[in-house]
Structures are given as C-alpha cells and as structure tokens.
GROMACS .gro file of C-alpha atoms in nm:
model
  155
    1UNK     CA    1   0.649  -1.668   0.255
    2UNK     CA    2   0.755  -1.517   0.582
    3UNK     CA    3   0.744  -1.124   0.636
    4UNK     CA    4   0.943  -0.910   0.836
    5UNK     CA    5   0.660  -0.705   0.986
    6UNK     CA    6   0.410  -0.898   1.212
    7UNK     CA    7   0.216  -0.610   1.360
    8UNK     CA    8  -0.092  -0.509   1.097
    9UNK     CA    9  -0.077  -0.140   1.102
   10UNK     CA   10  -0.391   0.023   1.073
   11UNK     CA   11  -0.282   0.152   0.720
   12UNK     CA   12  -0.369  -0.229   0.624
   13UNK     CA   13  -0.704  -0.140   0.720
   14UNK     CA   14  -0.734   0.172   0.478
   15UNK     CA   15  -0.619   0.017   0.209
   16UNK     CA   16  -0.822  -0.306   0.250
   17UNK     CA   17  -1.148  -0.065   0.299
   18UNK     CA   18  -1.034   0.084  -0.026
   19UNK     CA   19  -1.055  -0.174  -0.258
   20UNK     CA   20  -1.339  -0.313  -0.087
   21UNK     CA   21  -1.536   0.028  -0.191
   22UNK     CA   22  -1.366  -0.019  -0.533
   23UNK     CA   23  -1.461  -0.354  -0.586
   24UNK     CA   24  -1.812  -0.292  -0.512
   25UNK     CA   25  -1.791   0.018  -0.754
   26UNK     CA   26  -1.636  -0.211  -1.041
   27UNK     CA   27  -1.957  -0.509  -0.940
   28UNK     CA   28  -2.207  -0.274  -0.988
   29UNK     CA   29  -2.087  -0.082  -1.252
   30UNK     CA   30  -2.066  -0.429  -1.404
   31UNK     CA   31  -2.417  -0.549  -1.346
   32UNK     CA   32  -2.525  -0.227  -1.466
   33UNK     CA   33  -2.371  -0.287  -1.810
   34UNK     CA   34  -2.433  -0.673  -1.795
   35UNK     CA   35  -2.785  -0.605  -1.761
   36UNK     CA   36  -2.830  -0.290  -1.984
   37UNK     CA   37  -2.530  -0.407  -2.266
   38UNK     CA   38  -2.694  -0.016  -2.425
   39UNK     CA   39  -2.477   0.135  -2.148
   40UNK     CA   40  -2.865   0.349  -2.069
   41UNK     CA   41  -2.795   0.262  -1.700
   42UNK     CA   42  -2.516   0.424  -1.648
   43UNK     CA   43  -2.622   0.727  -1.902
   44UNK     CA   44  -2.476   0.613  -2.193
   45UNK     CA   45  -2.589   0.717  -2.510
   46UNK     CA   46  -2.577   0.579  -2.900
   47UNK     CA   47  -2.300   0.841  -2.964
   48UNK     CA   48  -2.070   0.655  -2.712
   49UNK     CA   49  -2.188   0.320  -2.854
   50UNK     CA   50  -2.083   0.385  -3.193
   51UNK     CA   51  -1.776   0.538  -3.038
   52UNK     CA   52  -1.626   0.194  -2.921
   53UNK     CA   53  -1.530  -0.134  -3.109
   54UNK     CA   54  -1.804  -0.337  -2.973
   55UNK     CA   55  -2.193  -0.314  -3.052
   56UNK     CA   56  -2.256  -0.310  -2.681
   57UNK     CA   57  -2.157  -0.235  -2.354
   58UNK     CA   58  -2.124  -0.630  -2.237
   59UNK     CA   59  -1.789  -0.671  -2.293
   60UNK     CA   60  -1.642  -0.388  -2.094
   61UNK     CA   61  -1.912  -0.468  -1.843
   62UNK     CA   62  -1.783  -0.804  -1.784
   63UNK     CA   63  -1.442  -0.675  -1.791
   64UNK     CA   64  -1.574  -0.423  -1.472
   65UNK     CA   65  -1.724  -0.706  -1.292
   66UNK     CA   66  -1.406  -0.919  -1.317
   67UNK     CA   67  -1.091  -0.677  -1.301
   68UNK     CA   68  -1.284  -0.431  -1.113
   69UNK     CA   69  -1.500  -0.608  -0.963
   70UNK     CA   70  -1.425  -0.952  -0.811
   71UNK     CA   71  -1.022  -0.838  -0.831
   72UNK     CA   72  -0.994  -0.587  -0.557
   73UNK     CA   73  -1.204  -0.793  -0.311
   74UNK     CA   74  -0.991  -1.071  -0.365
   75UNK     CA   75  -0.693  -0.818  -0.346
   76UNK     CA   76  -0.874  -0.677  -0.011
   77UNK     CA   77  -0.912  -1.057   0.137
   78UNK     CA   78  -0.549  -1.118   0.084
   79UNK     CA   79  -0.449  -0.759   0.198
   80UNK     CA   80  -0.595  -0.777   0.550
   81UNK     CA   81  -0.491  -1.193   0.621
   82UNK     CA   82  -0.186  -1.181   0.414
   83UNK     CA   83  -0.278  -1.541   0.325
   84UNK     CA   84  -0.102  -1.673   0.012
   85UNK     CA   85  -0.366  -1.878  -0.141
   86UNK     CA   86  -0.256  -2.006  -0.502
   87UNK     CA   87  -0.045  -1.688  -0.517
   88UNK     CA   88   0.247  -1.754  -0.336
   89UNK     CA   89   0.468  -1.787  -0.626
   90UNK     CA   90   0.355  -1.423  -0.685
   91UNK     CA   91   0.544  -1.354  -0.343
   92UNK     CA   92   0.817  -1.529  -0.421
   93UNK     CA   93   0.908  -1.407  -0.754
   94UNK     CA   94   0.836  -1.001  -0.641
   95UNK     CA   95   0.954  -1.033  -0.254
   96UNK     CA   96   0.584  -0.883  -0.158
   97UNK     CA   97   0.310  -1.004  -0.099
   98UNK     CA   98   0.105  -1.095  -0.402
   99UNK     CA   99  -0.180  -0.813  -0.252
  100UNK     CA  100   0.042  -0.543  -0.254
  101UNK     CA  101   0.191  -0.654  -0.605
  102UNK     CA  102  -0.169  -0.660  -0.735
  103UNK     CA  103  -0.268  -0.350  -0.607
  104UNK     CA  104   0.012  -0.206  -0.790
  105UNK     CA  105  -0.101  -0.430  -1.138
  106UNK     CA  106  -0.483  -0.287  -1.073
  107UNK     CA  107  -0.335   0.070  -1.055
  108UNK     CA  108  -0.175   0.009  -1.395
  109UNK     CA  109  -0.443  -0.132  -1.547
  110UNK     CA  110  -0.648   0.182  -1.405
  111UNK     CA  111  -0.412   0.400  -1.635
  112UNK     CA  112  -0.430   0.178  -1.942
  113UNK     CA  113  -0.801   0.149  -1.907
  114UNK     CA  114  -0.792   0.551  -1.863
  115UNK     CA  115  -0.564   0.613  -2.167
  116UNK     CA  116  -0.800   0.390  -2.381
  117UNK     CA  117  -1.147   0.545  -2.259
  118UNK     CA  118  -1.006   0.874  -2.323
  119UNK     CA  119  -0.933   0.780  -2.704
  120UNK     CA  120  -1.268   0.623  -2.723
  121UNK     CA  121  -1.511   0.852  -2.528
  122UNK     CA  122  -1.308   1.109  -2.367
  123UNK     CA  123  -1.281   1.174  -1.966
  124UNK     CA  124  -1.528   1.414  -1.863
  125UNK     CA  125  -1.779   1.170  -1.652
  126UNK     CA  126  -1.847   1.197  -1.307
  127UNK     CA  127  -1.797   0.849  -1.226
  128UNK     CA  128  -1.439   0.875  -1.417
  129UNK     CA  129  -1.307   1.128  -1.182
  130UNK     CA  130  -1.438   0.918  -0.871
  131UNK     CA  131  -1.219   0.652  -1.001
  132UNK     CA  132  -0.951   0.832  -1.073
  133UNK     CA  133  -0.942   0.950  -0.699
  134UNK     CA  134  -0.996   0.655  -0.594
  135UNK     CA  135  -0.710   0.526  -0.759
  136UNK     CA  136  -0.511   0.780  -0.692
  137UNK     CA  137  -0.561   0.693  -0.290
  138UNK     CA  138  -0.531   0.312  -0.315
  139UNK     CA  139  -0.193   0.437  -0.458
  140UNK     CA  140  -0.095   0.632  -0.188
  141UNK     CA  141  -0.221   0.330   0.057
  142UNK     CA  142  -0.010   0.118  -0.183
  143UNK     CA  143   0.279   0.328  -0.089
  144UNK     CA  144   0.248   0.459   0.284
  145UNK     CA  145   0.612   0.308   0.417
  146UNK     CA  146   0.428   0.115   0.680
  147UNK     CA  147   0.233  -0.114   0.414
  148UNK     CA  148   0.563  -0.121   0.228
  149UNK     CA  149   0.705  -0.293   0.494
  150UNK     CA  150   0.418  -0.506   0.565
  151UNK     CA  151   0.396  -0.628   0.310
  152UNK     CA  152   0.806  -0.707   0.231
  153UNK     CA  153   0.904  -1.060   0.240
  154UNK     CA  154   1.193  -1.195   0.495
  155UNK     CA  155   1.469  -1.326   0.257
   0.00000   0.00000   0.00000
C-alpha cells in the first residue's frame, strides 16, 4: 500500500516507544503469571483466585504475554517501518496501515479486558491504573492528526 505522508514525524516515535513500554509490561506481567499460575507474584491472593473462572492465573497470563505482550511490539515494529508484512490486506480493507488499525483493536481490547476484570476482581490495583494511562496515551498517539495522516493510505 502506498501512503500519502512520506516524512515520519516524530509522533511515530512516541507512539512506537509506547507500545514498546507496553509490550514489555504485558511480557512480564505474563511470565509472572506463567511462572506463578497462583497469581503470588504479582500479589494475588486466593480471594481473587476463587473470584475468576479458571483455577489459576495461566490462562490470563498467557493471554498477557500474547495480546499484551508479543502484540504491541509487533504493532511497534510495524509502526516505526510501516512495513506490511502478512498484513497488508489489513491496509487494504481499513485504508491505514494495519499498525495504526491495531493500535486502535489493542485499545478496545484494553476496555473489554477492563470491563471484565472489573466484574471479576474490581479496579483498584496499582498496576490497573498504569495501564489504564497508558492506554489512555497510546490513544492519544493513536490520534495526534500527524500519525493520522501517516498512517492514511493513497487511494
């Protein structure tokens, strides 16, 4: 796919250094549960065991390391080369670049995940609000006009 802008503001750059930092969050919050599936790592107790649908932590652990994890790096890679990889029908069928498109997917999944946590466990962690605000600012980098149009196809 060809774009319209060719000049890599340096807003790519914040974004890409944000879901580097997130991706690296979601690894070792992964490893962490992978490791410990009791959640004790990260301070979970056996009242937030019993609170979720699983008899361990491995599940959500693994889905930290991938969707959280591995996700945004690849997300990152893409952001800062704009390289299409396997994903260029991604940037056909939206008319952005499959990065920016999955930044937006990984923000919604961010809310869904949030919405579900809060049933199980409630909010109130630490690390919950750093990933809220972290969200929150890949969002904004998501949406800063000059990544919007960076990341725009040429039809």
């Amino acid at each position: 796919m060809k774009y319209t802008e060719n000049k890599r503001p340096w807003t790519v750059l914040l974004l890409t250094a944000l879901l580097v930092i997130y991706g690296i969050m979601g690894i070792v919050s992964g490893v962490m549960l992978i490791v410990d599936p009791s959640g004790g790592l990260l301070g979970f107790t056996e009242e937030y065991r019993e609170k979720v649908p699983f008899n361990s932590f491995l599940p959500v652990g693994l889905f930290l390391f991938c969707i959280y994890g591995i996700g945004p790096l690849l997300l990152a890679y893409g952001a800062i080369t704009r390289k299409e990889m396997a994903f260029e029908w991604a940037s056909e069928m939206t008319g952005r670049h499959w990065s920016w498109t999955g930044g937006l997917s990984l923000m919604v999944i961010l809310v869904a995940w949030l919405l579900v946590e809060g049933y199980l466990i409630g909010l109130d962690f630490a690390a919950t609000y750093f990933t809220v605000a972290f969200g929150v600012a890949i969002f904004i980098a998501l949406m800063l006009p000059a990544n919007v149009r960076y990341y725009k196809g040429a039809r």
